[in-house]
Amino acid sequence: MTTANYDAMSLDELRRYVLSHREDIVAFQAYVDRSKAVGRMISIDLNDNNWEETLTDQIRQSRSVEDQLE
């Protein structure tokens, strides 16, 4: 069995790989780690009374970063 080189894949390539190889937990973890590192992974704290506003701000920031990378 050939091992995929996750580091050589772009984030979008890794995402496609994870979606087509759902049993590959190592690939999924690599995707989550890289997504967090580049700000693509958004999380919310439901204990935050302003979670909707915080989420909206995170989405705006994420889109801004993606626009800069293009």
JSON list of N, CA and C in Angstrom, two decimals:
[
{"chain": "A", "resi": 1, "resn": "MET", "atom": "N", "xyz": [0.84, -1.19, 0.00]},
{"chain": "A", "resi": 1, "resn": "MET", "atom": "CA", "xyz": [0.00, 0.00, 0.00]},
{"chain": "A", "resi": 1, "resn": "MET", "atom": "C", "xyz": [0.88, 1.24, 0.00]},
{"chain": "A", "resi": 2, "resn": "THR", "atom": "N", "xyz": [0.57, 2.20, -0.85]},
{"chain": "A", "resi": 2, "resn": "THR", "atom": "CA", "xyz": [1.34, 3.43, -0.96]},
{"chain": "A", "resi": 2, "resn": "THR", "atom": "C", "xyz": [0.83, 4.45, 0.06]},
{"chain": "A", "resi": 3, "resn": "THR", "atom": "N", "xyz": [1.76, 5.10, 0.74]},
{"chain": "A", "resi": 3, "resn": "THR", "atom": "CA", "xyz": [1.40, 6.13, 1.69]},
{"chain": "A", "resi": 3, "resn": "THR", "atom": "C", "xyz": [1.37, 7.47, 0.99]},
{"chain": "A", "resi": 4, "resn": "ALA", "atom": "N", "xyz": [0.30, 8.22, 1.17]},
{"chain": "A", "resi": 4, "resn": "ALA", "atom": "CA", "xyz": [0.17, 9.54, 0.54]},
{"chain": "A", "resi": 4, "resn": "ALA", "atom": "C", "xyz": [1.08, 10.53, 1.27]},
{"chain": "A", "resi": 5, "resn": "ASN", "atom": "N", "xyz": [1.63, 11.47, 0.51]},
{"chain": "A", "resi": 5, "resn": "ASN", "atom": "CA", "xyz": [2.47, 12.52, 1.08]},
{"chain": "A", "resi": 5, "resn": "ASN", "atom": "C", "xyz": [1.60, 13.75, 1.30]},
{"chain": "A", "resi": 6, "resn": "TYR", "atom": "N", "xyz": [1.05, 13.87, 2.50]},
{"chain": "A", "resi": 6, "resn": "TYR", "atom": "CA", "xyz": [0.13, 14.97, 2.81]},
{"chain": "A", "resi": 6, "resn": "TYR", "atom": "C", "xyz": [0.81, 16.32, 2.74]},
{"chain": "A", "resi": 7, "resn": "ASP", "atom": "N", "xyz": [2.08, 16.39, 3.10]},
{"chain": "A", "resi": 7, "resn": "ASP", "atom": "CA", "xyz": [2.81, 17.66, 3.08]},
{"chain": "A", "resi": 7, "resn": "ASP", "atom": "C", "xyz": [2.98, 18.20, 1.67]},
{"chain": "A", "resi": 8, "resn": "ALA", "atom": "N", "xyz": [3.00, 17.31, 0.68]},
{"chain": "A", "resi": 8, "resn": "ALA", "atom": "CA", "xyz": [3.18, 17.75, -0.70]},
{"chain": "A", "resi": 8, "resn": "ALA", "atom": "C", "xyz": [1.88, 18.24, -1.33]},
{"chain": "A", "resi": 9, "resn": "MET", "atom": "N", "xyz": [0.76, 17.95, -0.66]},
{"chain": "A", "resi": 9, "resn": "MET", "atom": "CA", "xyz": [-0.55, 18.35, -1.19]},
{"chain": "A", "resi": 9, "resn": "MET", "atom": "C", "xyz": [-0.91, 19.77, -0.75]},
{"chain": "A", "resi": 10, "resn": "SER", "atom": "N", "xyz": [-1.59, 20.48, -1.64]},
{"chain": "A", "resi": 10, "resn": "SER", "atom": "CA", "xyz": [-2.16, 21.76, -1.22]},
{"chain": "A", "resi": 10, "resn": "SER", "atom": "C", "xyz": [-3.31, 21.45, -0.26]},
{"chain": "A", "resi": 11, "resn": "LEU", "atom": "N", "xyz": [-3.78, 22.44, 0.44]},
{"chain": "A", "resi": 11, "resn": "LEU", "atom": "CA", "xyz": [-4.87, 22.22, 1.38]},
{"chain": "A", "resi": 11, "resn": "LEU", "atom": "C", "xyz": [-6.12, 21.72, 0.66]},
{"chain": "A", "resi": 12, "resn": "ASP", "atom": "N", "xyz": [-6.41, 22.25, -0.52]},
{"chain": "A", "resi": 12, "resn": "ASP", "atom": "CA", "xyz": [-7.57, 21.80, -1.27]},
{"chain": "A", "resi": 12, "resn": "ASP", "atom": "C", "xyz": [-7.40, 20.37, -1.77]},
{"chain": "A", "resi": 13, "resn": "GLU", "atom": "N", "xyz": [-6.17, 20.01, -2.19]},
{"chain": "A", "resi": 13, "resn": "GLU", "atom": "CA", "xyz": [-5.90, 18.64, -2.60]},
{"chain": "A", "resi": 13, "resn": "GLU", "atom": "C", "xyz": [-6.06, 17.68, -1.42]},
{"chain": "A", "resi": 14, "resn": "LEU", "atom": "N", "xyz": [-5.57, 18.10, -0.26]},
{"chain": "A", "resi": 14, "resn": "LEU", "atom": "CA", "xyz": [-5.69, 17.28, 0.94]},
{"chain": "A", "resi": 14, "resn": "LEU", "atom": "C", "xyz": [-7.16, 17.10, 1.32]},
{"chain": "A", "resi": 15, "resn": "ARG", "atom": "N", "xyz": [-7.94, 18.16, 1.18]},
{"chain": "A", "resi": 15, "resn": "ARG", "atom": "CA", "xyz": [-9.38, 18.07, 1.46]},
{"chain": "A", "resi": 15, "resn": "ARG", "atom": "C", "xyz": [-10.04, 17.05, 0.55]},
{"chain": "A", "resi": 16, "resn": "ARG", "atom": "N", "xyz": [-9.75, 17.11, -0.74]},
{"chain": "A", "resi": 16, "resn": "ARG", "atom": "CA", "xyz": [-10.32, 16.15, -1.68]},
{"chain": "A", "resi": 16, "resn": "ARG", "atom": "C", "xyz": [-9.87, 14.72, -1.35]},
{"chain": "A", "resi": 17, "resn": "TYR", "atom": "N", "xyz": [-8.60, 14.58, -0.95]},
{"chain": "A", "resi": 17, "resn": "TYR", "atom": "CA", "xyz": [-8.09, 13.26, -0.58]},
{"chain": "A", "resi": 17, "resn": "TYR", "atom": "C", "xyz": [-8.85, 12.73, 0.63]},
{"chain": "A", "resi": 18, "resn": "VAL", "atom": "N", "xyz": [-9.03, 13.56, 1.65]},
{"chain": "A", "resi": 18, "resn": "VAL", "atom": "CA", "xyz": [-9.74, 13.15, 2.86]},
{"chain": "A", "resi": 18, "resn": "VAL", "atom": "C", "xyz": [-11.17, 12.74, 2.53]},
{"chain": "A", "resi": 19, "resn": "LEU", "atom": "N", "xyz": [-11.82, 13.50, 1.67]},
{"chain": "A", "resi": 19, "resn": "LEU", "atom": "CA", "xyz": [-13.21, 13.17, 1.31]},
{"chain": "A", "resi": 19, "resn": "LEU", "atom": "C", "xyz": [-13.31, 11.85, 0.56]},
{"chain": "A", "resi": 20, "resn": "SER", "atom": "N", "xyz": [-12.29, 11.50, -0.19]},
{"chain": "A", "resi": 20, "resn": "SER", "atom": "CA", "xyz": [-12.33, 10.24, -0.93]},
{"chain": "A", "resi": 20, "resn": "SER", "atom": "C", "xyz": [-11.69, 9.07, -0.18]},
{"chain": "A", "resi": 21, "resn": "HIS", "atom": "N", "xyz": [-11.01, 9.36, 0.93]},
{"chain": "A", "resi": 21, "resn": "HIS", "atom": "CA", "xyz": [-10.38, 8.32, 1.76]},
{"chain": "A", "resi": 21, "resn": "HIS", "atom": "C", "xyz": [-10.78, 8.54, 3.22]},
{"chain": "A", "resi": 22, "resn": "ARG", "atom": "N", "xyz": [-12.05, 8.44, 3.49]},
{"chain": "A", "resi": 22, "resn": "ARG", "atom": "CA", "xyz": [-12.59, 8.76, 4.81]},
{"chain": "A", "resi": 22, "resn": "ARG", "atom": "C", "xyz": [-12.05, 7.89, 5.93]},
{"chain": "A", "resi": 23, "resn": "GLU", "atom": "N", "xyz": [-11.49, 6.75, 5.59]},
{"chain": "A", "resi": 23, "resn": "GLU", "atom": "CA", "xyz": [-10.93, 5.86, 6.61]},
{"chain": "A", "resi": 23, "resn": "GLU", "atom": "C", "xyz": [-9.52, 6.28, 7.04]},
{"chain": "A", "resi": 24, "resn": "ASP", "atom": "N", "xyz": [-8.92, 7.21, 6.32]},
{"chain": "A", "resi": 24, "resn": "ASP", "atom": "CA", "xyz": [-7.54, 7.65, 6.61]},
{"chain": "A", "resi": 24, "resn": "ASP", "atom": "C", "xyz": [-7.56, 8.73, 7.69]},
{"chain": "A", "resi": 25, "resn": "ILE", "atom": "N", "xyz": [-7.48, 8.30, 8.93]},
{"chain": "A", "resi": 25, "resn": "ILE", "atom": "CA", "xyz": [-7.55, 9.20, 10.08]},
{"chain": "A", "resi": 25, "resn": "ILE", "atom": "C", "xyz": [-6.34, 10.12, 10.14]},
{"chain": "A", "resi": 26, "resn": "VAL", "atom": "N", "xyz": [-5.18, 9.63, 9.73]},
{"chain": "A", "resi": 26, "resn": "VAL", "atom": "CA", "xyz": [-3.96, 10.46, 9.74]},
{"chain": "A", "resi": 26, "resn": "VAL", "atom": "C", "xyz": [-4.12, 11.62, 8.76]},
{"chain": "A", "resi": 27, "resn": "ALA", "atom": "N", "xyz": [-4.70, 11.35, 7.60]},
{"chain": "A", "resi": 27, "resn": "ALA", "atom": "CA", "xyz": [-4.93, 12.41, 6.61]},
{"chain": "A", "resi": 27, "resn": "ALA", "atom": "C", "xyz": [-5.93, 13.43, 7.16]},
{"chain": "A", "resi": 28, "resn": "PHE", "atom": "N", "xyz": [-6.98, 12.95, 7.80]},
{"chain": "A", "resi": 28, "resn": "PHE", "atom": "CA", "xyz": [-7.98, 13.85, 8.38]},
{"chain": "A", "resi": 28, "resn": "PHE", "atom": "C", "xyz": [-7.34, 14.76, 9.42]},
{"chain": "A", "resi": 29, "resn": "GLN", "atom": "N", "xyz": [-6.51, 14.20, 10.30]},
{"chain": "A", "resi": 29, "resn": "GLN", "atom": "CA", "xyz": [-5.86, 15.00, 11.33]},
{"chain": "A", "resi": 29, "resn": "GLN", "atom": "C", "xyz": [-4.91, 16.03, 10.70]},
{"chain": "A", "resi": 30, "resn": "ALA", "atom": "N", "xyz": [-4.20, 15.62, 9.64]},
{"chain": "A", "resi": 30, "resn": "ALA", "atom": "CA", "xyz": [-3.32, 16.55, 8.94]},
{"chain": "A", "resi": 30, "resn": "ALA", "atom": "C", "xyz": [-4.13, 17.70, 8.35]},
{"chain": "A", "resi": 31, "resn": "TYR", "atom": "N", "xyz": [-5.30, 17.37, 7.79]},
{"chain": "A", "resi": 31, "resn": "TYR", "atom": "CA", "xyz": [-6.17, 18.41, 7.22]},
{"chain": "A", "resi": 31, "resn": "TYR", "atom": "C", "xyz": [-6.66, 19.38, 8.29]},
{"chain": "A", "resi": 32, "resn": "VAL", "atom": "N", "xyz": [-7.10, 18.85, 9.42]},
{"chain": "A", "resi": 32, "resn": "VAL", "atom": "CA", "xyz": [-7.59, 19.70, 10.51]},
{"chain": "A", "resi": 32, "resn": "VAL", "atom": "C", "xyz": [-6.46, 20.60, 11.01]},
{"chain": "A", "resi": 33, "resn": "ASP", "atom": "N", "xyz": [-5.28, 20.04, 11.23]},
{"chain": "A", "resi": 33, "resn": "ASP", "atom": "CA", "xyz": [-4.15, 20.83, 11.72]},
{"chain": "A", "resi": 33, "resn": "ASP", "atom": "C", "xyz": [-3.78, 21.95, 10.75]},
{"chain": "A", "resi": 34, "resn": "ARG", "atom": "N", "xyz": [-3.71, 21.62, 9.47]},
{"chain": "A", "resi": 34, "resn": "ARG", "atom": "CA", "xyz": [-3.35, 22.64, 8.47]},
{"chain": "A", "resi": 34, "resn": "ARG", "atom": "C", "xyz": [-4.45, 23.68, 8.32]},
{"chain": "A", "resi": 35, "resn": "SER", "atom": "N", "xyz": [-5.70, 23.25, 8.39]},
{"chain": "A", "resi": 35, "resn": "SER", "atom": "CA", "xyz": [-6.82, 24.19, 8.30]},
{"chain": "A", "resi": 35, "resn": "SER", "atom": "C", "xyz": [-6.79, 25.19, 9.44]},
{"chain": "A", "resi": 36, "resn": "LYS", "atom": "N", "xyz": [-6.52, 24.70, 10.64]},
{"chain": "A", "resi": 36, "resn": "LYS", "atom": "CA", "xyz": [-6.41, 25.60, 11.80]},
{"chain": "A", "resi": 36, "resn": "LYS", "atom": "C", "xyz": [-5.25, 26.56, 11.63]},
{"chain": "A", "resi": 37, "resn": "ALA", "atom": "N", "xyz": [-4.13, 26.06, 11.12]},
{"chain": "A", "resi": 37, "resn": "ALA", "atom": "CA", "xyz": [-2.93, 26.88, 10.98]},
{"chain": "A", "resi": 37, "resn": "ALA", "atom": "C", "xyz": [-3.13, 28.05, 10.02]},
{"chain": "A", "resi": 38, "resn": "VAL", "atom": "N", "xyz": [-3.93, 27.84, 8.99]},
{"chain": "A", "resi": 38, "resn": "VAL", "atom": "CA", "xyz": [-4.14, 28.91, 8.01]},
{"chain": "A", "resi": 38, "resn": "VAL", "atom": "C", "xyz": [-5.42, 29.70, 8.27]},
{"chain": "A", "resi": 39, "resn": "GLY", "atom": "N", "xyz": [-6.11, 29.38, 9.36]},
{"chain": "A", "resi": 39, "resn": "GLY", "atom": "CA", "xyz": [-7.31, 30.14, 9.72]},
{"chain": "A", "resi": 39, "resn": "GLY", "atom": "C", "xyz": [-8.55, 29.71, 9.00]},
{"chain": "A", "resi": 40, "resn": "ARG", "atom": "N", "xyz": [-8.54, 28.55, 8.40]},
{"chain": "A", "resi": 40, "resn": "ARG", "atom": "CA", "xyz": [-9.70, 28.05, 7.68]},
{"chain": "A", "resi": 40, "resn": "ARG", "atom": "C", "xyz": [-10.70, 27.36, 8.59]},
{"chain": "A", "resi": 41, "resn": "MET", "atom": "N", "xyz": [-10.22, 26.90, 9.71]},
{"chain": "A", "resi": 41, "resn": "MET", "atom": "CA", "xyz": [-11.07, 26.17, 10.66]},
{"chain": "A", "resi": 41, "resn": "MET", "atom": "C", "xyz": [-11.70, 27.18, 11.60]},
{"chain": "A", "resi": 42, "resn": "ILE", "atom": "N", "xyz": [-13.00, 27.23, 11.61]},
{"chain": "A", "resi": 42, "resn": "ILE", "atom": "CA", "xyz": [-13.73, 28.18, 12.45]},
{"chain": "A", "resi": 42, "resn": "ILE", "atom": "C", "xyz": [-14.47, 27.40, 13.53]},
{"chain": "A", "resi": 43, "resn": "SER", "atom": "N", "xyz": [-14.36, 27.88, 14.75]},
{"chain": "A", "resi": 43, "resn": "SER", "atom": "CA", "xyz": [-15.08, 27.24, 15.85]},
{"chain": "A", "resi": 43, "resn": "SER", "atom": "C", "xyz": [-15.85, 28.30, 16.63]},
{"chain": "A", "resi": 44, "resn": "ILE", "atom": "N", "xyz": [-16.86, 27.83, 17.35]},
{"chain": "A", "resi": 44, "resn": "ILE", "atom": "CA", "xyz": [-17.66, 28.76, 18.16]},
{"chain": "A", "resi": 44, "resn": "ILE", "atom": "C", "xyz": [-17.72, 28.28, 19.59]},
{"chain": "A", "resi": 45, "resn": "ASP", "atom": "N", "xyz": [-17.93, 29.22, 20.48]},
{"chain": "A", "resi": 45, "resn": "ASP", "atom": "CA", "xyz": [-18.10, 28.94, 21.90]},
{"chain": "A", "resi": 45, "resn": "ASP", "atom": "C", "xyz": [-19.55, 29.28, 22.24]},
{"chain": "A", "resi": 46, "resn": "LEU", "atom": "N", "xyz": [-20.35, 28.25, 22.43]},
{"chain": "A", "resi": 46, "resn": "LEU", "atom": "CA", "xyz": [-21.77, 28.48, 22.68]},
{"chain": "A", "resi": 46, "resn": "LEU", "atom": "C", "xyz": [-22.03, 29.16, 24.02]},
{"chain": "A", "resi": 47, "resn": "ASN", "atom": "N", "xyz": [-21.03, 29.22, 24.88]},
{"chain": "A", "resi": 47, "resn": "ASN", "atom": "CA", "xyz": [-21.17, 29.94, 26.15]},
{"chain": "A", "resi": 47, "resn": "ASN", "atom": "C", "xyz": [-20.97, 31.44, 25.96]},
{"chain": "A", "resi": 48, "resn": "ASP", "atom": "N", "xyz": [-20.48, 31.83, 24.79]},
{"chain": "A", "resi": 48, "resn": "ASP", "atom": "CA", "xyz": [-20.30, 33.24, 24.46]},
{"chain": "A", "resi": 48, "resn": "ASP", "atom": "C", "xyz": [-21.65, 33.81, 24.04]},
{"chain": "A", "resi": 49, "resn": "ASN", "atom": "N", "xyz": [-22.13, 34.80, 24.78]},
{"chain": "A", "resi": 49, "resn": "ASN", "atom": "CA", "xyz": [-23.43, 35.40, 24.46]},
{"chain": "A", "resi": 49, "resn": "ASN", "atom": "C", "xyz": [-23.45, 36.07, 23.10]},
{"chain": "A", "resi": 50, "resn": "ASN", "atom": "N", "xyz": [-22.29, 36.43, 22.59]},
{"chain": "A", "resi": 50, "resn": "ASN", "atom": "CA", "xyz": [-22.18, 37.08, 21.28]},
{"chain": "A", "resi": 50, "resn": "ASN", "atom": "C", "xyz": [-21.63, 36.12, 20.23]},
{"chain": "A", "resi": 51, "resn": "TRP", "atom": "N", "xyz": [-21.92, 34.82, 20.36]},
{"chain": "A", "resi": 51, "resn": "TRP", "atom": "CA", "xyz": [-21.31, 33.83, 19.48]},
{"chain": "A", "resi": 51, "resn": "TRP", "atom": "C", "xyz": [-21.65, 34.06, 18.01]},
{"chain": "A", "resi": 52, "resn": "GLU", "atom": "N", "xyz": [-22.85, 34.56, 17.73]},
{"chain": "A", "resi": 52, "resn": "GLU", "atom": "CA", "xyz": [-23.22, 34.80, 16.33]},
{"chain": "A", "resi": 52, "resn": "GLU", "atom": "C", "xyz": [-22.37, 35.91, 15.72]},
{"chain": "A", "resi": 53, "resn": "GLU", "atom": "N", "xyz": [-22.16, 36.96, 16.48]},
{"chain": "A", "resi": 53, "resn": "GLU", "atom": "CA", "xyz": [-21.31, 38.06, 15.99]},
{"chain": "A", "resi": 53, "resn": "GLU", "atom": "C", "xyz": [-19.86, 37.59, 15.84]},
{"chain": "A", "resi": 54, "resn": "THR", "atom": "N", "xyz": [-19.39, 36.82, 16.80]},
{"chain": "A", "resi": 54, "resn": "THR", "atom": "CA", "xyz": [-18.03, 36.30, 16.75]},
{"chain": "A", "resi": 54, "resn": "THR", "atom": "C", "xyz": [-17.85, 35.39, 15.53]},
{"chain": "A", "resi": 55, "resn": "LEU", "atom": "N", "xyz": [-18.83, 34.54, 15.27]},
{"chain": "A", "resi": 55, "resn": "LEU", "atom": "CA", "xyz": [-18.79, 33.65, 14.11]},
{"chain": "A", "resi": 55, "resn": "LEU", "atom": "C", "xyz": [-18.76, 34.44, 12.81]},
{"chain": "A", "resi": 56, "resn": "THR", "atom": "N", "xyz": [-19.60, 35.45, 12.72]},
{"chain": "A", "resi": 56, "resn": "THR", "atom": "CA", "xyz": [-19.64, 36.31, 11.53]},
{"chain": "A", "resi": 56, "resn": "THR", "atom": "C", "xyz": [-18.28, 36.97, 11.30]},
{"chain": "A", "resi": 57, "resn": "ASP", "atom": "N", "xyz": [-17.67, 37.47, 12.37]},
{"chain": "A", "resi": 57, "resn": "ASP", "atom": "CA", "xyz": [-16.34, 38.09, 12.26]},
{"chain": "A", "resi": 57, "resn": "ASP", "atom": "C", "xyz": [-15.29, 37.08, 11.80]},
{"chain": "A", "resi": 58, "resn": "GLN", "atom": "N", "xyz": [-15.36, 35.86, 12.33]},
{"chain": "A", "resi": 58, "resn": "GLN", "atom": "CA", "xyz": [-14.40, 34.84, 11.94]},
{"chain": "A", "resi": 58, "resn": "GLN", "atom": "C", "xyz": [-14.54, 34.48, 10.47]},
{"chain": "A", "resi": 59, "resn": "ILE", "atom": "N", "xyz": [-15.78, 34.41, 9.99]},
{"chain": "A", "resi": 59, "resn": "ILE", "atom": "CA", "xyz": [-16.02, 34.10, 8.58]},
{"chain": "A", "resi": 59, "resn": "ILE", "atom": "C", "xyz": [-15.47, 35.23, 7.70]},
{"chain": "A", "resi": 60, "resn": "ARG", "atom": "N", "xyz": [-15.71, 36.47, 8.09]},
{"chain": "A", "resi": 60, "resn": "ARG", "atom": "CA", "xyz": [-15.19, 37.61, 7.32]},
{"chain": "A", "resi": 60, "resn": "ARG", "atom": "C", "xyz": [-13.67, 37.56, 7.26]},
{"chain": "A", "resi": 61, "resn": "GLN", "atom": "N", "xyz": [-13.04, 37.30, 8.39]},
{"chain": "A", "resi": 61, "resn": "GLN", "atom": "CA", "xyz": [-11.58, 37.24, 8.44]},
{"chain": "A", "resi": 61, "resn": "GLN", "atom": "C", "xyz": [-11.06, 36.10, 7.57]},
{"chain": "A", "resi": 62, "resn": "SER", "atom": "N", "xyz": [-11.72, 34.96, 7.62]},
{"chain": "A", "resi": 62, "resn": "SER", "atom": "CA", "xyz": [-11.32, 33.80, 6.82]},
{"chain": "A", "resi": 62, "resn": "SER", "atom": "C", "xyz": [-11.41, 34.12, 5.33]},
{"chain": "A", "resi": 63, "resn": "ARG", "atom": "N", "xyz": [-12.49, 34.75, 4.93]},
{"chain": "A", "resi": 63, "resn": "ARG", "atom": "CA", "xyz": [-12.65, 35.12, 3.51]},
{"chain": "A", "resi": 63, "resn": "ARG", "atom": "C", "xyz": [-11.60, 36.14, 3.10]},
{"chain": "A", "resi": 64, "resn": "SER", "atom": "N", "xyz": [-11.27, 37.05, 3.98]},
{"chain": "A", "resi": 64, "resn": "SER", "atom": "CA", "xyz": [-10.27, 38.06, 3.69]},
{"chain": "A", "resi": 64, "resn": "SER", "atom": "C", "xyz": [-8.91, 37.40, 3.46]},
{"chain": "A", "resi": 65, "resn": "VAL", "atom": "N", "xyz": [-8.57, 36.44, 4.29]},
{"chain": "A", "resi": 65, "resn": "VAL", "atom": "CA", "xyz": [-7.29, 35.73, 4.14]},
{"chain": "A", "resi": 65, "resn": "VAL", "atom": "C", "xyz": [-7.28, 34.95, 2.84]},
{"chain": "A", "resi": 66, "resn": "GLU", "atom": "N", "xyz": [-8.38, 34.28, 2.51]},
{"chain": "A", "resi": 66, "resn": "GLU", "atom": "CA", "xyz": [-8.46, 33.51, 1.26]},
{"chain": "A", "resi": 66, "resn": "GLU", "atom": "C", "xyz": [-8.33, 34.43, 0.05]},
{"chain": "A", "resi": 67, "resn": "ASP", "atom": "N", "xyz": [-8.95, 35.61, 0.11]},
{"chain": "A", "resi": 67, "resn": "ASP", "atom": "CA", "xyz": [-8.84, 36.57, -1.00]},
{"chain": "A", "resi": 67, "resn": "ASP", "atom": "C", "xyz": [-7.40, 37.03, -1.19]},
{"chain": "A", "resi": 68, "resn": "GLN", "atom": "N", "xyz": [-6.68, 37.21, -0.09]},
{"chain": "A", "resi": 68, "resn": "GLN", "atom": "CA", "xyz": [-5.28, 37.63, -0.18]},
{"chain": "A", "resi": 68, "resn": "GLN", "atom": "C", "xyz": [-4.40, 36.55, -0.77]},
{"chain": "A", "resi": 69, "resn": "LEU", "atom": "N", "xyz": [-4.75, 35.29, -0.56]},
{"chain": "A", "resi": 69, "resn": "LEU", "atom": "CA", "xyz": [-3.94, 34.18, -1.06]},
{"chain": "A", "resi": 69, "resn": "LEU", "atom": "C", "xyz": [-4.14, 33.94, -2.54]},
{"chain": "A", "resi": 70, "resn": "GLU", "atom": "N", "xyz": [-5.25, 34.43, -3.09]},
{"chain": "A", "resi": 70, "resn": "GLU", "atom": "CA", "xyz": [-5.52, 34.21, -4.51]},
{"chain": "A", "resi": 70, "resn": "GLU", "atom": "C", "xyz": [-4.73, 35.11, -5.40]}
]
